[in-house]
Amino acid sequence: MVKLQDILITKRRAIIQDWFERAAHQYPTDARKFLATEENRFANPIRASLLDGMNGLYDRLVAGETFETQDSCEFLDTVIRVRAVQDLTAAQAIGFIFFLKDAARAALAGEIRREGMLEELLTFESKIDNVALLAFNMFMQCREKIYDLKATELRNRTSRILERACRIWDAQERAPEER
Amino acid sequence: MSLEGLPKPENLHIDFEAPQTDWMETPTTFRSGTFSFPAAPKNIKYMGMANPREWSPTEEDWKLPDNWRQIILDGLKERLEKFRSFRLFMDICVRCGACADKCHFFLGGGDPKNMPVLRAELLRSVYRKDYTLAGKILGRMVGARDLDLKVLKEWFYYFYQCTECRRCSLYCPYGIDTAEITMIGRELLNLVGLNINWVQEPVANCFRTGNHLGIPPHGLIDMWEFCVDDIENVTGIRVDLPVNRKGAEILMVTPSGDYFADPGTYTFMGYLMLFHELGLDYTWSTYASEGGNFGLFTSHETIKRLNAKIYAEAKRLGVKWILGGECGHMWRVIHQYMDTMNGPADFLEVPKSPFTGTVFENARSSKMVHITEFTSDLIKHGKLNLDPSRNDKVIATYHDSCNTARAAGLLDEPRYVIKAVCNNFYEMPENTIREETFCCGGGAGLGNDENIEMRMRGGFPRANAVNYVRDEHGVNRLLCMCAIDRATLTALMHYWAPDVEVGGIHELVANALIMKGEDERKTDLRGEPLPGMEDMEEEEDV
Amino acid sequence: MNPWYSVLISLFIVIGLVLIALIGVGSIGLNSLFGVYIPYVAFAVFIIGFIWRVVEWARAPVPFKIPTTGGQGKSLPWMKHEKLDSPFTTGQVIVRMLLEVFLFRSLFRNVKGELRGGPRLTFASSKWLWLFGILFHYSFLTIVLRHLRFFTEPVPQWVQLISSLDGFFEILVPTFFLTDAAFLLAATLLFLRRVVIPQVRYISLPNDYFPLLLILGIGISGILMRQVFHVDLEKVKELAIGLAAFSPTVPKELGSVFYVHLFLVSVLAAYIPWSKIMHAAGVFMSPTRNMANNNRAVRHINPWNYPVKVHTYEEYEDDFRAKMKEVGLPVDKE
């Protein structure tokens, strides 16, 4: 009997492509085509990051990884980090992960009926749900990082002044004691 | 069980498709994190500029003067008559789209109005309506539209979403320069009091105190002496700090970012150490203590008002020529505007290096030399005793700042210096450096914290290239010679490439510089142990 | 404006123009209007309009020297200076401009060998724009020059040479010119590019589609004239020489298709000065390209440079004198 995993491996390319296109649909119509077609990774960093991330995620999902290792999280991070600063709501930024379900169902519909792999599919989809939850964590981390940056930047910009002020302050505090 | 019964994931979300509207009909939304806060009234008032008031872009009423439309249209007319560049750029664009995918904000964010051609069309459409016959008669048919409040708000959003980096102008077959259009767009907005505080406050501060943060002279001395102390801690040498000294040979001007904030401070210390070691006859000035010029992000008149201090101070102090520090937009002003606006500097002499005798012919008229021109000449003539191995922990790459690259052609001087003081240097991929360099995403006054999301988008193409060399070569230091870069790239790296630090070139020069009579160096300027000195640090701790 | 609407409107205008010529000549018989008066008026509008636009640009001063530098500027003598991309002398600027005008060098920048997702070297799609552009402009130029044979007697040698080279492959009788094919192809590709690439479609206006369609109309009518309707070229020449000598006679039996061709050309000529096609003249005047990167060596004069209000050192010292003395800074006034 053919295993779902095997089919997912054989149809990898088509499924990821479909998945990517569904995600690309979240961008403005006019930019979409460019985002989807310009292949130079330096001329089109969004596409490169999304695809790198999606490829890695897919392979690890199919391999049945649990996303506890640093390595597998990195792929998710690549995608989420980009989407956390774009004109997307939180739901949109993470929602692309669910599109993998769609892409997989569309590609496998026939086989699943024939081979009766619905159960396997549901397991696979549960894993996708888990990744989505993980993505939500990462999204929050990225957002927190941004707020953090805002705060540190304000401090950094005047770091020398603050440091200097603190030293003077300290000196003044200490002075009376010494006397 | 059939598949049809399962809920479709798309149903969980709404609004994924962007509206398919024409750009003229797509409304501008001011979402927090993607725009800069308006200028505080006191900063506008101090400069004697138009319409100081409290207002907010997210509110409906922008508290504009009643005749704002006329003011802008008159201003537009005046500038069409004063700038051939502007007039020409309004007329000759063929919308070929060569620039479309060259803007970092478009590449990192995907908003079509960040395509340079469309940014210019925002203004062109109004120009056509009022200044071309076809536009008057045919209107929308020929891409003309009325200037209304919607258009004005769109201008504010997108003209303060351009970093004037000129990358698009490089690829344009007619050299149409979006920076020029943005500059004039902002000039027009300023006429009715639409400006951002992160530009206007430095402008007002710089006008009054000579530097962006508004630090008075005694505060500056304090700050600079603080750096002298730090140098003493690292080298055991107390370097000279000549300030406002009449009769010095050279006046040194650098952006205030170099002494207010890390990592700029290390670069500032670098200058002090280099000049001390050379025994350079020079002086700093508290009056002209700012190389940066946020007038460039305001109006041509403001550029001139702020820039005037440099020549005035050179004249008052009686120096022979001027040396300029590591800065980006400062060098756009010095290279392309200063001499025209505030020259001729006939009271100065043609710059000549006192150590090598090199005459800086390329600065014959303006009399101002870039620090990397000065230092690379010293290195070439073997005037510096350098030990690059002290920088061996640094694996460097170099980010060309937009202005030194595309408005001055200062590309190889910094590289020459870097290679002389650092053994590990790797270039980023080809179309992301030199004249094709990507902006840091925070130039032209956009490097403020409220705009951080937009900055992260705009800086993504740059960060992406940094990531590449980080992964390929283990790069851990992003060098740049621009004070804005040093501030904004630091945040950018924190987000996109957390292991990469940002720093200036003369920081590395100073690390490598063997000074006469110095103590054995145990740390670099950042206080981190030099290669091979890690154990000694620990011993001391024990 | 909806892009499809823009295309359609432009198309309808061009079809309308064709119909005007067909009806005007074929049904109403206004041969001299379409053969003489309209071309004269159009040509006059072209010349006067063209000059007027250039003068208008030239009247606006160039306040600042703002070249876009595309390479290492001239600095220290041992530093390799990129003369073309960062010209220092007028001569170098001229070479930069020539390369820009004749080879579209800035557009060519888009063409670059690139590694895409692997070790395979490929080219970025943007080279097509350069290629279509070059093809379009050069075939247009050749065709215009070739048409000089209608206006001159005897036909200059070099015009004959162009025609014979162009028709080198004598595939059809009468000779089908290579440039005609190249021209139609390039114009079509430029048009398709505008319609197909979403970003470009998004930024396109009716006044981008209209000239392309008009030019396509001219090309097609020209070819139809030669290859299908076999218009008598001797008679065309008779009219052309007459027009050039300001003593026009309108020959009989010139087919309607010739008048369509001539009318479309007239419309184009009259349209040019008011359109983006003026980029042909504008490119020569672009300050980011036609100025030298010698800013610090040679002072540029701004004719309207006016004095501004500055914060003088005296005012500054007045603000901070006490504090300056406190930290030992020298002051001018005690």
PDB file of N, CA, C and O in Angstrom, chain B residues 274-275 277-278 280 323 353-358 360 371-386 416-417 420 506 509 513, chain C residues 76 78:
ATOM      1  N   LEU B 274      43.734  58.726  15.374  1.00  0.00           N
ATOM      2  CA  LEU B 274      44.483  58.891  14.127  1.00  0.00           C
ATOM      3  C   LEU B 274      45.141  60.270  14.086  1.00  0.00           C
ATOM      4  O   LEU B 274      46.341  60.400  13.809  1.00  0.00           O
ATOM      5  N   PHE B 275      44.370  61.302  14.404  1.00  0.00           N
ATOM      6  CA  PHE B 275      44.896  62.664  14.309  1.00  0.00           C
ATOM      7  C   PHE B 275      45.993  62.897  15.356  1.00  0.00           C
ATOM      8  O   PHE B 275      46.977  63.572  15.096  1.00  0.00           O
ATOM      9  N   GLU B 277      47.980  60.618  16.636  1.00  0.00           N
ATOM     10  CA  GLU B 277      49.167  59.868  16.244  1.00  0.00           C
ATOM     11  C   GLU B 277      49.930  60.600  15.127  1.00  0.00           C
ATOM     12  O   GLU B 277      51.153  60.631  15.110  1.00  0.00           O
ATOM     13  N   LEU B 278      49.167  61.206  14.222  1.00  0.00           N
ATOM     14  CA  LEU B 278      49.801  61.926  13.114  1.00  0.00           C
ATOM     15  C   LEU B 278      50.398  63.245  13.592  1.00  0.00           C
ATOM     16  O   LEU B 278      51.306  63.786  12.974  1.00  0.00           O
ATOM     17  N   LEU B 280      48.389  65.878  13.743  1.00  0.00           N
ATOM     18  CA  LEU B 280      47.704  66.750  12.793  1.00  0.00           C
ATOM     19  C   LEU B 280      47.362  68.085  13.451  1.00  0.00           C
ATOM     20  O   LEU B 280      46.885  68.142  14.582  1.00  0.00           O
ATOM     21  N   LEU B 323      38.172  68.938   6.613  1.00  0.00           N
ATOM     22  CA  LEU B 323      38.138  67.487   6.501  1.00  0.00           C
ATOM     23  C   LEU B 323      36.761  67.042   6.989  1.00  0.00           C
ATOM     24  O   LEU B 323      36.251  67.591   7.966  1.00  0.00           O
ATOM     25  N   SER B 353      47.701  67.268   1.823  1.00  0.00           N
ATOM     26  CA  SER B 353      48.009  66.478   3.012  1.00  0.00           C
ATOM     27  C   SER B 353      49.362  66.900   3.577  1.00  0.00           C
ATOM     28  O   SER B 353      50.371  66.876   2.869  1.00  0.00           O
ATOM     29  N   PRO B 354      49.415  67.300   4.855  1.00  0.00           N
ATOM     30  CA  PRO B 354      50.680  67.744   5.435  1.00  0.00           C
ATOM     31  C   PRO B 354      51.697  66.609   5.577  1.00  0.00           C
ATOM     32  O   PRO B 354      52.865  66.872   5.818  1.00  0.00           O
ATOM     33  N   PHE B 355      51.266  65.380   5.437  1.00  0.00           N
ATOM     34  CA  PHE B 355      52.178  64.258   5.675  1.00  0.00           C
ATOM     35  C   PHE B 355      52.690  63.631   4.390  1.00  0.00           C
ATOM     36  O   PHE B 355      53.788  63.110   4.333  1.00  0.00           O
ATOM     37  N   THR B 356      51.876  63.646   3.354  1.00  0.00           N
ATOM     38  CA  THR B 356      52.306  63.006   2.115  1.00  0.00           C
ATOM     39  C   THR B 356      52.537  64.025   1.005  1.00  0.00           C
ATOM     40  O   THR B 356      53.083  63.697  -0.033  1.00  0.00           O
ATOM     41  N   GLY B 357      52.070  65.243   1.222  1.00  0.00           N
ATOM     42  CA  GLY B 357      52.211  66.262   0.195  1.00  0.00           C
ATOM     43  C   GLY B 357      51.204  66.124  -0.929  1.00  0.00           C
ATOM     44  O   GLY B 357      51.212  66.888  -1.889  1.00  0.00           O
ATOM     45  N   THR B 358      50.325  65.140  -0.823  1.00  0.00           N
ATOM     46  CA  THR B 358      49.325  64.947  -1.870  1.00  0.00           C
ATOM     47  C   THR B 358      48.370  66.129  -1.917  1.00  0.00           C
ATOM     48  O   THR B 358      47.833  66.544  -0.890  1.00  0.00           O
ATOM     49  N   PHE B 360      44.820  67.371  -2.986  1.00  0.00           N
ATOM     50  CA  PHE B 360      43.532  66.762  -3.321  1.00  0.00           C
ATOM     51  C   PHE B 360      42.865  67.581  -4.419  1.00  0.00           C
ATOM     52  O   PHE B 360      42.042  68.449  -4.167  1.00  0.00           O
ATOM     53  N   ILE B 371      37.295  61.881   4.730  1.00  0.00           N
ATOM     54  CA  ILE B 371      38.264  61.240   5.620  1.00  0.00           C
ATOM     55  C   ILE B 371      38.875  59.976   5.012  1.00  0.00           C
ATOM     56  O   ILE B 371      40.054  59.699   5.211  1.00  0.00           O
ATOM     57  N   THR B 372      38.104  59.232   4.221  1.00  0.00           N
ATOM     58  CA  THR B 372      38.712  58.022   3.632  1.00  0.00           C
ATOM     59  C   THR B 372      39.662  58.376   2.491  1.00  0.00           C
ATOM     60  O   THR B 372      40.585  57.621   2.198  1.00  0.00           O
ATOM     61  N   GLU B 373      39.444  59.518   1.856  1.00  0.00           N
ATOM     62  CA  GLU B 373      40.419  59.974   0.858  1.00  0.00           C
ATOM     63  C   GLU B 373      41.736  60.294   1.573  1.00  0.00           C
ATOM     64  O   GLU B 373      42.821  59.920   1.139  1.00  0.00           O
ATOM     65  N   PHE B 374      41.592  60.988   2.698  1.00  0.00           N
ATOM     66  CA  PHE B 374      42.748  61.387   3.495  1.00  0.00           C
ATOM     67  C   PHE B 374      43.494  60.158   4.035  1.00  0.00           C
ATOM     68  O   PHE B 374      44.707  60.035   3.876  1.00  0.00           O
ATOM     69  N   THR B 375      42.754  59.231   4.616  1.00  0.00           N
ATOM     70  CA  THR B 375      43.389  58.068   5.236  1.00  0.00           C
ATOM     71  C   THR B 375      43.962  57.107   4.203  1.00  0.00           C
ATOM     72  O   THR B 375      45.048  56.561   4.399  1.00  0.00           O
ATOM     73  N   SER B 376      43.239  56.895   3.096  1.00  0.00           N
ATOM     74  CA  SER B 376      43.778  55.957   2.104  1.00  0.00           C
ATOM     75  C   SER B 376      45.079  56.504   1.518  1.00  0.00           C
ATOM     76  O   SER B 376      46.004  55.740   1.235  1.00  0.00           O
ATOM     77  N   ASP B 377      45.156  57.806   1.390  1.00  0.00           N
ATOM     78  CA  ASP B 377      46.393  58.428   0.906  1.00  0.00           C
ATOM     79  C   ASP B 377      47.532  58.191   1.905  1.00  0.00           C
ATOM     80  O   ASP B 377      48.665  57.879   1.522  1.00  0.00           O
ATOM     81  N   LEU B 378      47.234  58.318   3.197  1.00  0.00           N
ATOM     82  CA  LEU B 378      48.253  58.061   4.227  1.00  0.00           C
ATOM     83  C   LEU B 378      48.740  56.620   4.166  1.00  0.00           C
ATOM     84  O   LEU B 378      49.933  56.340   4.234  1.00  0.00           O
ATOM     85  N   ILE B 379      47.776  55.707   4.039  1.00  0.00           N
ATOM     86  CA  ILE B 379      48.134  54.283   4.025  1.00  0.00           C
ATOM     87  C   ILE B 379      48.972  53.962   2.797  1.00  0.00           C
ATOM     88  O   ILE B 379      49.993  53.288   2.875  1.00  0.00           O
ATOM     89  N   LYS B 380      48.526  54.514   1.652  1.00  0.00           N
ATOM     90  CA  LYS B 380      49.248  54.269   0.406  1.00  0.00           C
ATOM     91  C   LYS B 380      50.719  54.708   0.530  1.00  0.00           C
ATOM     92  O   LYS B 380      51.608  54.040   0.020  1.00  0.00           O
ATOM     93  N   HIS B 381      50.934  55.822   1.236  1.00  0.00           N
ATOM     94  CA  HIS B 381      52.296  56.318   1.386  1.00  0.00           C
ATOM     95  C   HIS B 381      53.004  55.743   2.608  1.00  0.00           C
ATOM     96  O   HIS B 381      54.051  56.242   3.000  1.00  0.00           O
ATOM     97  N   GLY B 382      52.396  54.756   3.220  1.00  0.00           N
ATOM     98  CA  GLY B 382      53.048  54.090   4.350  1.00  0.00           C
ATOM     99  C   GLY B 382      53.249  54.969   5.569  1.00  0.00           C
ATOM    100  O   GLY B 382      54.214  54.794   6.309  1.00  0.00           O
ATOM    101  N   LYS B 383      52.365  55.916   5.775  1.00  0.00           N
ATOM    102  CA  LYS B 383      52.536  56.833   6.894  1.00  0.00           C
ATOM    103  C   LYS B 383      51.948  56.294   8.198  1.00  0.00           C
ATOM    104  O   LYS B 383      52.107  56.906   9.248  1.00  0.00           O
ATOM    105  N   LEU B 384      51.213  55.196   8.112  1.00  0.00           N
ATOM    106  CA  LEU B 384      50.600  54.673   9.329  1.00  0.00           C
ATOM    107  C   LEU B 384      51.207  53.317   9.670  1.00  0.00           C
ATOM    108  O   LEU B 384      51.456  52.493   8.794  1.00  0.00           O
ATOM    109  N   ASN B 385      51.424  53.131  10.960  1.00  0.00           N
ATOM    110  CA  ASN B 385      51.944  51.864  11.434  1.00  0.00           C
ATOM    111  C   ASN B 385      50.745  51.013  11.857  1.00  0.00           C
ATOM    112  O   ASN B 385      50.129  51.267  12.884  1.00  0.00           O
ATOM    113  N   LEU B 386      50.422  50.016  11.035  1.00  0.00           N
ATOM    114  CA  LEU B 386      49.171  49.289  11.253  1.00  0.00           C
ATOM    115  C   LEU B 386      49.404  47.821  11.579  1.00  0.00           C
ATOM    116  O   LEU B 386      50.299  47.197  11.035  1.00  0.00           O
ATOM    117  N   TYR B 416      39.744  50.415   0.198  1.00  0.00           N
ATOM    118  CA  TYR B 416      41.199  50.398   0.333  1.00  0.00           C
ATOM    119  C   TYR B 416      41.592  50.464   1.808  1.00  0.00           C
ATOM    120  O   TYR B 416      42.446  49.702   2.273  1.00  0.00           O
ATOM    121  N   VAL B 417      40.928  51.356   2.540  1.00  0.00           N
ATOM    122  CA  VAL B 417      41.241  51.502   3.963  1.00  0.00           C
ATOM    123  C   VAL B 417      40.886  50.212   4.706  1.00  0.00           C
ATOM    124  O   VAL B 417      41.682  49.696   5.495  1.00  0.00           O
ATOM    125  N   ALA B 420      43.263  47.443   4.309  1.00  0.00           N
ATOM    126  CA  ALA B 420      44.564  47.671   4.943  1.00  0.00           C
ATOM    127  C   ALA B 420      44.520  47.428   6.448  1.00  0.00           C
ATOM    128  O   ALA B 420      45.549  47.182   7.069  1.00  0.00           O
ATOM    129  N   HIS B 506      36.763  53.917  10.604  1.00  0.00           N
ATOM    130  CA  HIS B 506      37.874  54.421  11.399  1.00  0.00           C
ATOM    131  C   HIS B 506      37.960  53.796  12.789  1.00  0.00           C
ATOM    132  O   HIS B 506      38.978  53.922  13.462  1.00  0.00           O
ATOM    133  N   VAL B 509      40.375  51.256  11.853  1.00  0.00           N
ATOM    134  CA  VAL B 509      41.673  51.904  11.654  1.00  0.00           C
ATOM    135  C   VAL B 509      42.339  52.100  13.009  1.00  0.00           C
ATOM    136  O   VAL B 509      43.511  51.765  13.211  1.00  0.00           O
ATOM    137  N   LEU B 513      45.790  50.688  14.487  1.00  0.00           N
ATOM    138  CA  LEU B 513      46.827  51.716  14.525  1.00  0.00           C
ATOM    139  C   LEU B 513      47.766  51.499  15.719  1.00  0.00           C
ATOM    140  O   LEU B 513      47.346  51.507  16.876  1.00  0.00           O
TER     141      LEU B 513
ATOM    142  N   LEU C  76      42.075  60.262  -5.786  1.00  0.00           N
ATOM    143  CA  LEU C  76      43.535  60.196  -5.724  1.00  0.00           C
ATOM    144  C   LEU C  76      44.078  59.628  -7.037  1.00  0.00           C
ATOM    145  O   LEU C  76      43.429  58.798  -7.671  1.00  0.00           O
ATOM    146  N   TRP C  78      46.160  57.448  -7.868  1.00  0.00           N
ATOM    147  CA  TRP C  78      46.375  56.006  -8.044  1.00  0.00           C
ATOM    148  C   TRP C  78      45.085  55.205  -7.915  1.00  0.00           C
ATOM    149  O   TRP C  78      45.064  53.990  -8.041  1.00  0.00           O
TER     150      TRP C  78
END
